[in-house]
Tab-separated table of N, CA and C in Angstrom:
chain	number	residue	atom	x	y	z
A	1	MET	N	316.402	63.570	126.647
A	1	MET	CA	315.656	62.403	127.049
A	1	MET	C	316.540	61.577	127.990
A	2	LYS	N	315.993	61.254	129.140
A	2	LYS	CA	316.720	60.501	130.151
A	2	LYS	C	316.280	59.037	130.102
A	3	LEU	N	317.271	58.100	130.084
A	3	LEU	CA	316.976	56.665	130.055
A	3	LEU	C	316.922	56.117	131.475
A	4	ASN	N	316.070	55.130	131.656
A	4	ASN	CA	315.968	54.453	132.934
A	4	ASN	C	317.298	53.752	133.231
A	5	GLN	N	317.768	53.891	134.433
A	5	GLN	CA	319.052	53.294	134.798
A	5	GLN	C	318.947	51.809	135.168
A	6	TRP	N	317.778	51.284	135.334
A	6	TRP	CA	317.599	49.896	135.769
A	6	TRP	C	317.185	49.023	134.600
A	7	ALA	N	317.780	47.885	134.498
A	7	ALA	CA	317.376	46.901	133.493
A	7	ALA	C	316.960	45.643	134.252
A	8	TRP	N	315.790	45.163	133.969
A	8	TRP	CA	315.286	43.965	134.633
A	8	TRP	C	315.533	42.757	133.737
A	9	LEU	N	316.245	41.800	134.262
A	9	LEU	CA	316.541	40.579	133.518
A	9	LEU	C	315.970	39.389	134.281
A	10	PRO	N	315.401	38.437	133.566
A	10	PRO	CA	314.931	37.239	134.265
A	10	PRO	C	316.127	36.450	134.804
A	11	VAL	N	315.966	35.901	135.983
A	11	VAL	CA	317.033	35.137	136.618
A	11	VAL	C	316.502	33.742	136.918
A	12	ALA	N	317.276	32.749	136.557
A	12	ALA	CA	316.902	31.367	136.847
A	12	ALA	C	317.695	30.890	138.053
A	13	ALA	N	317.024	30.227	138.944
A	13	ALA	CA	317.704	29.645	140.100
A	13	ALA	C	318.284	28.300	139.677
A	14	ILE	N	319.539	28.139	139.940
A	14	ILE	CA	320.213	26.895	139.561
A	14	ILE	C	320.774	26.265	140.826
A	15	SER	N	320.409	25.026	141.038
A	15	SER	CA	320.919	24.309	142.189
A	15	SER	C	322.273	23.705	141.836
A	16	THR	N	323.239	23.951	142.678
A	16	THR	CA	324.554	23.365	142.451
A	16	THR	C	324.871	22.313	143.510
A	17	SER	N	323.850	21.947	144.297
A	17	SER	CA	324.061	20.931	145.324
A	17	SER	C	324.346	19.584	144.685
A	18	VAL	N	325.274	18.880	145.258
A	18	VAL	CA	325.604	17.550	144.774
A	18	VAL	C	325.344	16.568	145.913
A	19	TYR	N	324.617	15.513	145.618
A	19	TYR	CA	324.271	14.549	146.642
A	19	TYR	C	324.959	13.206	146.434
A	20	ALA	N	325.826	13.124	145.469
A	20	ALA	CA	326.455	11.842	145.156
A	20	ALA	C	327.237	11.338	146.358
A	21	THR	N	327.043	10.073	146.640
A	21	THR	CA	327.766	9.442	147.732
A	21	THR	C	328.331	8.119	147.245
A	22	THR	N	329.624	7.949	147.446
A	22	THR	CA	330.262	6.679	147.139
A	22	THR	C	330.390	5.934	148.455
A	23	TYR	N	329.760	4.771	148.518
A	23	TYR	CA	329.787	3.966	149.730
A	23	TYR	C	330.922	2.946	149.700
A	24	PHE	N	331.247	2.457	148.500
A	24	PHE	CA	332.294	1.444	148.343
A	24	PHE	C	333.053	1.692	147.054
A	25	THR	N	334.329	1.335	147.041
A	25	THR	CA	335.023	1.141	145.778
A	25	THR	C	334.608	-0.257	145.318
A	26	THR	N	334.941	-0.618	144.093
A	26	THR	CA	334.622	-1.963	143.606
A	26	THR	C	335.268	-3.010	144.509
A	27	GLU	N	336.530	-2.803	144.861
A	27	GLU	CA	337.255	-3.765	145.690
A	27	GLU	C	336.633	-3.884	147.078
A	28	GLU	N	336.208	-2.768	147.648
A	28	GLU	CA	335.570	-2.801	148.973
A	28	GLU	C	334.241	-3.549	148.917
A	29	ALA	N	333.473	-3.329	147.853
A	29	ALA	CA	332.199	-4.048	147.692
A	29	ALA	C	332.449	-5.541	147.522
A	30	GLN	N	333.486	-5.891	146.773
A	30	GLN	CA	333.817	-7.308	146.604
A	30	GLN	C	334.122	-7.963	147.950
A	31	GLN	N	334.901	-7.296	148.784
A	31	GLN	CA	335.255	-7.862	150.085
A	31	GLN	C	334.079	-7.836	151.066
A	32	ALA	N	333.168	-6.875	150.911
A	32	ALA	CA	331.971	-6.843	151.761
A	32	ALA	C	331.068	-8.042	151.463
A	33	ILE	N	331.008	-8.429	150.201
A	33	ILE	CA	330.138	-9.533	149.796
A	33	ILE	C	330.853	-10.873	149.885
A	34	PHE	N	332.125	-10.906	149.527
A	34	PHE	CA	332.916	-12.149	149.544
A	34	PHE	C	334.169	-11.951	150.399
A	35	PRO	N	333.998	-11.797	151.723
A	35	PRO	CA	335.166	-11.531	152.570
A	35	PRO	C	336.201	-12.652	152.505
A	36	GLY	N	337.454	-12.244	152.283
A	36	GLY	CA	338.563	-13.193	152.267
A	36	GLY	C	338.724	-13.991	150.985
A	37	GLU	N	337.783	-13.857	150.051
A	37	GLU	CA	337.891	-14.613	148.801
A	37	GLU	C	338.667	-13.796	147.769
A	38	THR	N	339.252	-14.509	146.828
A	38	THR	CA	339.920	-13.882	145.698
A	38	THR	C	338.926	-13.805	144.549
A	39	LEU	N	338.867	-12.670	143.878
A	39	LEU	CA	337.960	-12.509	142.741
A	39	LEU	C	338.767	-12.258	141.475
A	40	ALA	N	338.443	-12.998	140.442
A	40	ALA	CA	339.135	-12.873	139.163
A	40	ALA	C	338.185	-12.276	138.131
A	41	PRO	N	338.637	-11.274	137.381
A	41	PRO	CA	337.772	-10.687	136.357
A	41	PRO	C	337.297	-11.761	135.369
A	42	ALA	N	336.030	-11.703	135.047
A	42	ALA	CA	335.426	-12.639	134.080
A	42	ALA	C	334.427	-11.853	133.235
A	43	PHE	N	334.900	-10.714	132.710
A	43	PHE	CA	334.022	-9.834	131.944
A	43	PHE	C	333.473	-10.569	130.732
A	44	VAL	N	332.240	-10.262	130.382
A	44	VAL	CA	331.547	-10.919	129.278
A	44	VAL	C	330.895	-9.848	128.419
A	45	THR	N	330.906	-10.056	127.117
A	45	THR	CA	330.136	-9.205	126.211
A	45	THR	C	328.988	-10.050	125.680
A	46	LEU	N	327.781	-9.594	125.961
A	46	LEU	CA	326.597	-10.323	125.521
A	46	LEU	C	326.448	-10.261	124.004
A	47	THR	N	325.977	-11.355	123.442
A	47	THR	CA	325.612	-11.346	122.023
A	47	THR	C	324.240	-10.684	121.902
A	48	ASP	N	323.867	-10.322	120.691
A	48	ASP	CA	322.532	-9.759	120.476
A	48	ASP	C	321.455	-10.750	120.916
A	49	GLN	N	321.679	-12.026	120.643
A	49	GLN	CA	320.713	-13.066	121.004
A	49	GLN	C	320.586	-13.177	122.533
A	50	GLN	N	321.713	-13.139	123.251
A	50	GLN	CA	321.669	-13.211	124.712
A	50	GLN	C	320.944	-11.993	125.289
A	51	ALA	N	321.250	-10.800	124.767
A	51	ALA	CA	320.604	-9.586	125.249
A	51	ALA	C	319.087	-9.668	125.049
A	52	LYS	N	318.659	-10.163	123.892
A	52	LYS	CA	317.231	-10.295	123.623
A	52	LYS	C	316.585	-11.294	124.567
A	53	LYS	N	317.260	-12.419	124.836
A	53	LYS	CA	316.733	-13.425	125.770
A	53	LYS	C	316.565	-12.827	127.171
A	54	ILE	N	317.539	-12.041	127.598
A	54	ILE	CA	317.477	-11.409	128.918
A	54	ILE	C	316.308	-10.432	128.967
A	55	GLU	N	316.161	-9.614	127.935
A	55	GLU	CA	315.053	-8.661	127.890
A	55	GLU	C	313.707	-9.376	127.853
A	56	ASP	N	313.610	-10.441	127.083
A	56	ASP	CA	312.355	-11.201	127.007
A	56	ASP	C	312.010	-11.846	128.351
A	57	ALA	N	313.027	-12.325	129.051
A	57	ALA	CA	312.805	-13.003	130.332
A	57	ALA	C	312.442	-12.042	131.457
A	58	THR	N	312.875	-10.779	131.340
A	58	THR	CA	312.732	-9.848	132.467
A	58	THR	C	311.849	-8.634	132.195
A	59	ASP	N	311.586	-8.336	130.935
A	59	ASP	CA	310.920	-7.073	130.566
A	59	ASP	C	311.734	-5.863	131.023
A	60	VAL	N	313.052	-6.037	131.110
A	60	VAL	CA	313.968	-4.966	131.495
A	60	VAL	C	314.985	-4.813	130.371
A	61	ASN	N	315.229	-3.579	129.943
A	61	ASN	CA	316.179	-3.324	128.866
A	61	ASN	C	317.608	-3.635	129.282
A	62	VAL	N	318.355	-4.209	128.351
A	62	VAL	CA	319.793	-4.395	128.530
A	62	VAL	C	320.435	-3.138	127.965
A	63	ARG	N	320.955	-2.294	128.847
A	63	ARG	CA	321.537	-1.022	128.417
A	63	ARG	C	322.971	-1.196	127.939
A	64	HIS	N	323.696	-2.136	128.550
A	64	HIS	CA	325.097	-2.369	128.202
A	64	HIS	C	325.299	-3.851	127.960
A	65	LYS	N	325.961	-4.169	126.888
A	65	LYS	CA	326.253	-5.577	126.602
A	65	LYS	C	327.533	-6.039	127.283
A	66	ASP	N	328.335	-5.090	127.747
A	66	ASP	CA	329.567	-5.440	128.455
A	66	ASP	C	329.240	-5.630	129.934
A	67	ILE	N	329.365	-6.855	130.409
A	67	ILE	CA	329.025	-7.206	131.779
A	67	ILE	C	330.291	-7.206	132.624
A	68	LYS	N	330.266	-6.429	133.705
A	68	LYS	CA	331.394	-6.359	134.627
A	68	LYS	C	331.187	-7.432	135.691
A	69	ALA	N	331.817	-8.582	135.485
A	69	ALA	CA	331.643	-9.724	136.378
A	69	ALA	C	332.999	-10.244	136.840
A	70	TRP	N	333.013	-10.741	138.053
A	70	TRP	CA	334.195	-11.366	138.630
A	70	TRP	C	333.760	-12.710	139.201
A	71	LYS	N	334.593	-13.710	139.044
A	71	LYS	CA	334.340	-15.040	139.599
A	71	LYS	C	335.057	-15.116	140.944
A	72	ALA	N	334.314	-15.477	141.988
A	72	ALA	CA	334.884	-15.603	143.328
A	72	ALA	C	335.528	-16.977	143.498
A	73	SER	N	336.572	-17.024	144.295
A	73	SER	CA	337.299	-18.285	144.485
A	73	SER	C	336.421	-19.382	145.080
A	74	GLY	N	335.360	-19.022	145.788
A	74	GLY	CA	334.446	-19.999	146.364
A	74	GLY	C	333.347	-20.440	145.409
A	75	GLY	N	333.390	-19.948	144.157
A	75	GLY	CA	332.416	-20.369	143.154
A	75	GLY	C	331.309	-19.375	142.876
A	76	GLY	N	331.221	-18.321	143.665
A	76	GLY	CA	330.183	-17.307	143.445
A	76	GLY	C	330.566	-16.306	142.370
A	77	TRP	N	329.691	-15.364	142.146
A	77	TRP	CA	329.910	-14.308	141.159
A	77	TRP	C	329.666	-12.954	141.797
A	78	PHE	N	330.444	-11.973	141.371
A	78	PHE	CA	330.275	-10.575	141.761
A	78	PHE	C	330.004	-9.812	140.472
A	79	ILE	N	328.872	-9.131	140.417
A	79	ILE	CA	328.506	-8.387	139.209
A	79	ILE	C	328.237	-6.934	139.592
A	80	LEU	N	328.920	-6.027	138.921
A	80	LEU	CA	328.759	-4.594	139.129
A	80	LEU	C	327.865	-4.060	138.021
A	81	ASP	N	326.822	-3.324	138.384
A	81	ASP	CA	325.844	-2.853	137.413
A	81	ASP	C	325.365	-1.470	137.819
A	82	GLU	N	324.583	-0.849	136.955
A	82	GLU	CA	323.985	0.439	137.296
A	82	GLU	C	322.607	0.548	136.675
A	83	VAL	N	321.761	1.314	137.355
A	83	VAL	CA	320.420	1.630	136.874
A	83	VAL	C	320.202	3.119	137.095
A	84	VAL	N	319.222	3.675	136.423
A	84	VAL	CA	318.846	5.066	136.660
A	84	VAL	C	317.880	5.082	137.828
A	85	GLY	N	318.109	5.957	138.802
A	85	GLY	CA	317.163	6.120	139.916
A	85	GLY	C	315.963	6.871	139.403
A	86	LYS	N	315.926	8.158	139.610
A	86	LYS	CA	314.919	9.011	138.985
A	86	LYS	C	315.576	9.787	137.853
A	87	HIS	N	316.733	10.374	138.147
A	87	HIS	CA	317.453	11.155	137.143
A	87	HIS	C	318.902	10.706	136.976
A	88	GLU	N	319.469	10.176	138.018
A	88	GLU	CA	320.896	9.859	138.036
A	88	GLU	C	321.113	8.349	138.179
A	89	PHE	N	322.348	7.919	137.936
A	89	PHE	CA	322.672	6.505	138.023
A	89	PHE	C	322.895	6.053	139.465
A	90	ILE	N	322.492	4.829	139.711
A	90	ILE	CA	322.776	4.134	140.964
A	90	ILE	C	323.669	2.961	140.576
A	91	THR	N	324.867	2.927	141.113
A	91	THR	CA	325.759	1.801	140.865
A	91	THR	C	325.604	0.848	142.038
A	92	TYR	N	325.405	-0.420	141.730
A	92	TYR	CA	325.194	-1.412	142.778
A	92	TYR	C	325.935	-2.693	142.400
A	93	ALA	N	326.151	-3.521	143.391
A	93	ALA	CA	326.835	-4.795	143.182
A	93	ALA	C	325.925	-5.916	143.654
A	94	VAL	N	325.944	-7.001	142.899
A	94	VAL	CA	325.190	-8.194	143.273
A	94	VAL	C	326.183	-9.326	143.444
A	95	GLY	N	326.144	-9.949	144.609
A	95	GLY	CA	326.929	-11.147	144.851
A	95	GLY	C	326.016	-12.342	144.705
A	96	LEU	N	326.438	-13.292	143.887
A	96	LEU	CA	325.651	-14.512	143.675
A	96	LEU	C	326.371	-15.696	144.299
A	97	ASN	N	325.604	-16.567	144.923
A	97	ASN	CA	326.127	-17.838	145.430
A	97	ASN	C	326.459	-18.745	144.255
A	98	PRO	N	327.217	-19.816	144.467
A	98	PRO	CA	327.546	-20.732	143.363
A	98	PRO	C	326.315	-21.292	142.635
A	99	ASP	N	325.158	-21.369	143.325
A	99	ASP	CA	323.942	-21.874	142.678
A	99	ASP	C	323.170	-20.791	141.918
A	100	GLY	N	323.699	-19.550	141.899
A	100	GLY	CA	323.049	-18.468	141.165
A	100	GLY	C	322.035	-17.685	141.967
A	101	SER	N	321.861	-18.006	143.234
A	101	SER	CA	320.944	-17.226	144.082
A	101	SER	C	321.678	-16.002	144.632
A	102	VAL	N	320.917	-14.985	144.996
A	102	VAL	CA	321.524	-13.755	145.520
A	102	VAL	C	322.089	-14.013	146.910
A	103	LYS	N	323.345	-13.701	147.053
A	103	LYS	CA	324.026	-13.764	148.356
A	103	LYS	C	323.810	-12.433	149.073
A	104	GLN	N	324.022	-11.335	148.327
A	104	GLN	CA	323.966	-10.005	148.932
A	104	GLN	C	323.981	-8.967	147.835
A	105	ILE	N	323.328	-7.830	148.080
A	105	ILE	CA	323.513	-6.689	147.188
A	105	ILE	C	324.006	-5.509	148.012
A	106	GLU	N	324.789	-4.673	147.378
A	106	GLU	CA	325.328	-3.460	148.005
A	106	GLU	C	325.155	-2.290	147.049
A	107	ILE	N	324.811	-1.142	147.593
A	107	ILE	CA	324.776	0.089	146.812
A	107	ILE	C	326.190	0.653	146.855
A	108	VAL	N	326.790	0.856	145.692
A	108	VAL	CA	328.176	1.318	145.600
A	108	VAL	C	328.220	2.842	145.500
A	109	ASP	N	327.480	3.407	144.538
A	109	ASP	CA	327.382	4.869	144.356
A	109	ASP	C	325.922	5.244	144.253
A	110	TYR	N	325.530	6.283	144.996
A	110	TYR	CA	324.156	6.785	144.910
A	110	TYR	C	324.237	8.267	144.597
A	111	ARG	N	323.648	8.677	143.489
A	111	ARG	CA	323.819	10.048	143.003
A	111	ARG	C	322.554	10.904	143.089
A	112	GLU	N	321.441	10.356	143.543
A	112	GLU	CA	320.185	11.101	143.630
A	112	GLU	C	320.145	11.932	144.915
A	113	SER	N	319.268	12.935	144.938
A	113	SER	CA	319.137	13.766	146.126
A	113	SER	C	318.203	13.137	147.162
A	114	TYR	N	317.427	12.144	146.755
A	114	TYR	CA	316.562	11.424	147.694
A	114	TYR	C	316.378	10.009	147.177
A	115	GLY	N	315.836	9.143	148.016
A	115	GLY	CA	315.653	7.750	147.632
A	115	GLY	C	316.777	6.851	148.085
A	116	TYR	N	317.725	7.422	148.839
A	116	TYR	CA	318.893	6.674	149.293
A	116	TYR	C	318.515	5.530	150.247
A	117	GLU	N	317.243	5.444	150.626
A	117	GLU	CA	316.806	4.383	151.528
A	117	GLU	C	316.997	2.986	150.929
A	118	VAL	N	317.244	2.914	149.604
A	118	VAL	CA	317.532	1.608	149.001
A	118	VAL	C	318.810	1.008	149.585
A	119	ARG	N	319.575	1.799	150.280
A	119	ARG	CA	320.789	1.298	150.923
A	119	ARG	C	320.487	0.648	152.273
A	120	ASN	N	319.274	0.773	152.753
A	120	ASN	CA	318.878	0.201	154.032
A	120	ASN	C	319.082	-1.317	154.011
A	121	PRO	N	319.841	-1.867	154.980
A	121	PRO	CA	320.114	-3.306	154.979
A	121	PRO	C	318.858	-4.181	154.985
A	122	ASP	N	317.832	-3.773	155.718
A	122	ASP	CA	316.608	-4.579	155.757
A	122	ASP	C	315.931	-4.634	154.388
A	123	TRP	N	315.970	-3.535	153.647
A	123	TRP	CA	315.369	-3.541	152.312
A	123	TRP	C	316.192	-4.435	151.375
A	124	ARG	N	317.509	-4.310	151.419
A	124	ARG	CA	318.377	-5.109	150.541
A	124	ARG	C	318.313	-6.601	150.857
A	125	LYS	N	318.054	-6.960	152.124
A	125	LYS	CA	317.983	-8.373	152.514
A	125	LYS	C	316.836	-9.105	151.821
A	126	GLN	N	315.853	-8.370	151.332
A	126	GLN	CA	314.731	-9.004	150.633
A	126	GLN	C	315.195	-9.793	149.402
A	127	PHE	N	316.341	-9.433	148.853
A	127	PHE	CA	316.846	-10.080	147.641
A	127	PHE	C	317.599	-11.385	147.943
A	128	THR	N	318.054	-11.546	149.187
A	128	THR	CA	318.842	-12.715	149.549
A	128	THR	C	318.071	-13.999	149.237
A	129	GLY	N	318.732	-14.897	148.516
A	129	GLY	CA	318.133	-16.179	148.167
A	129	GLY	C	317.315	-16.166	146.883
A	130	LYS	N	317.050	-14.986	146.333
A	130	LYS	CA	316.255	-14.905	145.092
A	130	LYS	C	317.074	-15.463	143.928
A	131	THR	N	316.365	-16.071	142.982
A	131	THR	CA	316.990	-16.609	141.772
A	131	THR	C	316.287	-16.011	140.561
A	132	SER	N	316.737	-16.402	139.384
A	132	SER	CA	316.106	-15.905	138.157
A	132	SER	C	314.664	-16.398	138.028
A	133	ALA	N	314.268	-17.389	138.822
A	133	ALA	CA	312.889	-17.882	138.794
A	133	ALA	C	311.943	-17.021	139.634
A	134	ALA	N	312.477	-16.164	140.493
A	134	ALA	CA	311.641	-15.304	141.351
A	134	ALA	C	310.983	-14.205	140.527
A	135	PRO	N	309.782	-13.789	140.912
A	135	PRO	CA	309.114	-12.712	140.163
A	135	PRO	C	309.877	-11.383	140.207
A	136	LEU	N	310.495	-11.081	141.348
A	136	LEU	CA	311.182	-9.801	141.573
A	136	LEU	C	310.351	-8.629	141.053
A	137	LYS	N	309.218	-8.446	141.680
A	137	LYS	CA	308.308	-7.342	141.350
A	137	LYS	C	308.080	-6.526	142.617
A	138	LEU	N	308.183	-5.229	142.468
A	138	LEU	CA	307.902	-4.330	143.576
A	138	LEU	C	306.449	-4.503	143.990
A	139	GLU	N	306.218	-4.577	145.275
A	139	GLU	CA	304.905	-4.777	145.888
A	139	GLU	C	304.371	-6.194	145.695
A	140	GLN	N	305.160	-7.077	145.100
A	140	GLN	CA	304.761	-8.481	145.007
A	140	GLN	C	305.654	-9.290	145.949
A	141	ASP	N	306.936	-9.422	145.612
A	141	ASP	CA	307.846	-10.117	146.519
A	141	ASP	C	308.939	-9.200	147.069
A	142	ILE	N	308.968	-7.966	146.609
A	142	ILE	CA	309.895	-6.956	147.127
A	142	ILE	C	309.065	-5.753	147.576
A	143	HIS	N	309.236	-5.357	148.831
A	143	HIS	CA	308.490	-4.210	149.357
A	143	HIS	C	309.060	-2.906	148.819
A	144	SER	N	308.182	-1.965	148.560
A	144	SER	CA	308.597	-0.654	148.087
A	144	SER	C	309.058	0.186	149.275
A	145	ILE	N	309.564	1.360	148.967
A	145	ILE	CA	309.992	2.305	149.994
A	145	ILE	C	309.312	3.629	149.698
A	146	SER	N	308.530	4.124	150.631
A	146	SER	CA	307.862	5.413	150.451
A	146	SER	C	308.917	6.503	150.274
A	147	GLY	N	308.793	7.281	149.220
A	147	GLY	CA	309.746	8.345	148.939
A	147	GLY	C	310.935	7.893	148.104
A	148	ALA	N	311.012	6.591	147.856
A	148	ALA	CA	312.118	6.061	147.059
A	148	ALA	C	311.596	5.029	146.066
A	149	THR	N	310.367	5.234	145.625
A	149	THR	CA	309.712	4.236	144.774
A	149	THR	C	310.482	3.964	143.488
A	150	LEU	N	310.908	5.010	142.786
A	150	LEU	CA	311.618	4.793	141.524
A	150	LEU	C	312.968	4.117	141.748
A	151	SER	N	313.697	4.539	142.743
A	151	SER	CA	314.983	3.899	143.040
A	151	SER	C	314.766	2.431	143.389
A	152	ALA	N	313.776	2.153	144.225
A	152	ALA	CA	313.487	0.767	144.610
A	152	ALA	C	313.070	-0.058	143.394
A	153	ARG	N	312.217	0.497	142.553
A	153	ARG	CA	311.764	-0.227	141.358
A	153	ARG	C	312.930	-0.517	140.424
A	154	HIS	N	313.770	0.481	140.193
A	154	HIS	CA	314.855	0.308	139.235
A	154	HIS	C	315.949	-0.625	139.752
A	155	VAL	N	316.263	-0.563	141.045
A	155	VAL	CA	317.233	-1.509	141.604
A	155	VAL	C	316.655	-2.917	141.521
A	156	THR	N	315.375	-3.075	141.830
A	156	THR	CA	314.722	-4.388	141.724
A	156	THR	C	314.797	-4.912	140.300
A	157	ASP	N	314.470	-4.062	139.331
A	157	ASP	CA	314.564	-4.464	137.918
A	157	ASP	C	316.003	-4.822	137.547
A	158	GLY	N	316.955	-4.054	138.063
A	158	GLY	CA	318.355	-4.326	137.762
A	158	GLY	C	318.801	-5.677	138.303
A	159	VAL	N	318.405	-5.998	139.523
A	159	VAL	CA	318.772	-7.294	140.105
A	159	VAL	C	318.121	-8.414	139.296
A	160	LYS	N	316.893	-8.191	138.868
A	160	LYS	CA	316.211	-9.189	138.030
A	160	LYS	C	316.994	-9.420	136.733
A	161	ARG	N	317.474	-8.329	136.126
A	161	ARG	CA	318.267	-8.427	134.892
A	161	ARG	C	319.595	-9.143	135.146
A	162	VAL	N	320.241	-8.845	136.282
A	162	VAL	CA	321.511	-9.500	136.626
A	162	VAL	C	321.298	-11.001	136.809
A	163	LEU	N	320.221	-11.397	137.466
A	163	LEU	CA	319.944	-12.821	137.660
A	163	LEU	C	319.697	-13.527	136.327
A	164	ALA	N	318.995	-12.874	135.423
A	164	ALA	CA	318.772	-13.452	134.092
A	164	ALA	C	320.086	-13.501	133.309
A	165	THR	N	320.925	-12.504	133.474
A	165	THR	CA	322.236	-12.490	132.809
A	165	THR	C	323.070	-13.673	133.281
A	166	TYR	N	323.044	-13.924	134.578
A	166	TYR	CA	323.764	-15.095	135.106
A	166	TYR	C	323.233	-16.368	134.440
A	167	ALA	N	321.918	-16.535	134.442
A	167	ALA	CA	321.306	-17.765	133.931
A	167	ALA	C	321.561	-17.960	132.429
A	168	ILE	N	321.634	-16.861	131.700
A	168	ILE	CA	321.752	-16.955	130.233
A	168	ILE	C	323.199	-16.888	129.748
A	169	ALA	N	324.050	-16.118	130.431
A	169	ALA	CA	325.379	-15.868	129.877
A	169	ALA	C	326.560	-16.300	130.754
A	170	LEU	N	326.340	-16.519	132.037
A	170	LEU	CA	327.474	-16.818	132.922
A	170	LEU	C	327.487	-18.248	133.456
A	171	LYS	N	326.363	-18.850	133.600
A	171	LYS	CA	326.203	-20.162	134.215
A	171	LYS	C	327.014	-21.224	133.508
């Protein structure tokens, strides 16, 4: 009896492409938002009560109670945060003016294969001047981006959470 010499095995295609892009180190993002200023670490750990207040105010989950914040010599704040895009994390920085309004946001690390348009300066400028009193809703006061809807929504939600964190825990 002769055996067949071929064995058929199912094969799965696995993508090994990596799209992660680091646009800034933390220090570079700090200087992009607060050029020439000195920033001092002012890390905060939220209490359970503060986290609940932030979630109630924003309808956005507080994933980490440890807030990476720096106080700028001119009175502003630099906060480093992350949100999930579609599958991967987006690390972004929010610079706040001394009055708690958004000075600037920067995308620090983007790890998704698409949706990187959230790094577009015109899209990010929509946040300038926003405070914790702003609705910060996609398609309401922040325009969406075709092909980057989830990234845009999650960054918007993240900025909303950062503004509430400032108002509740840093102010």
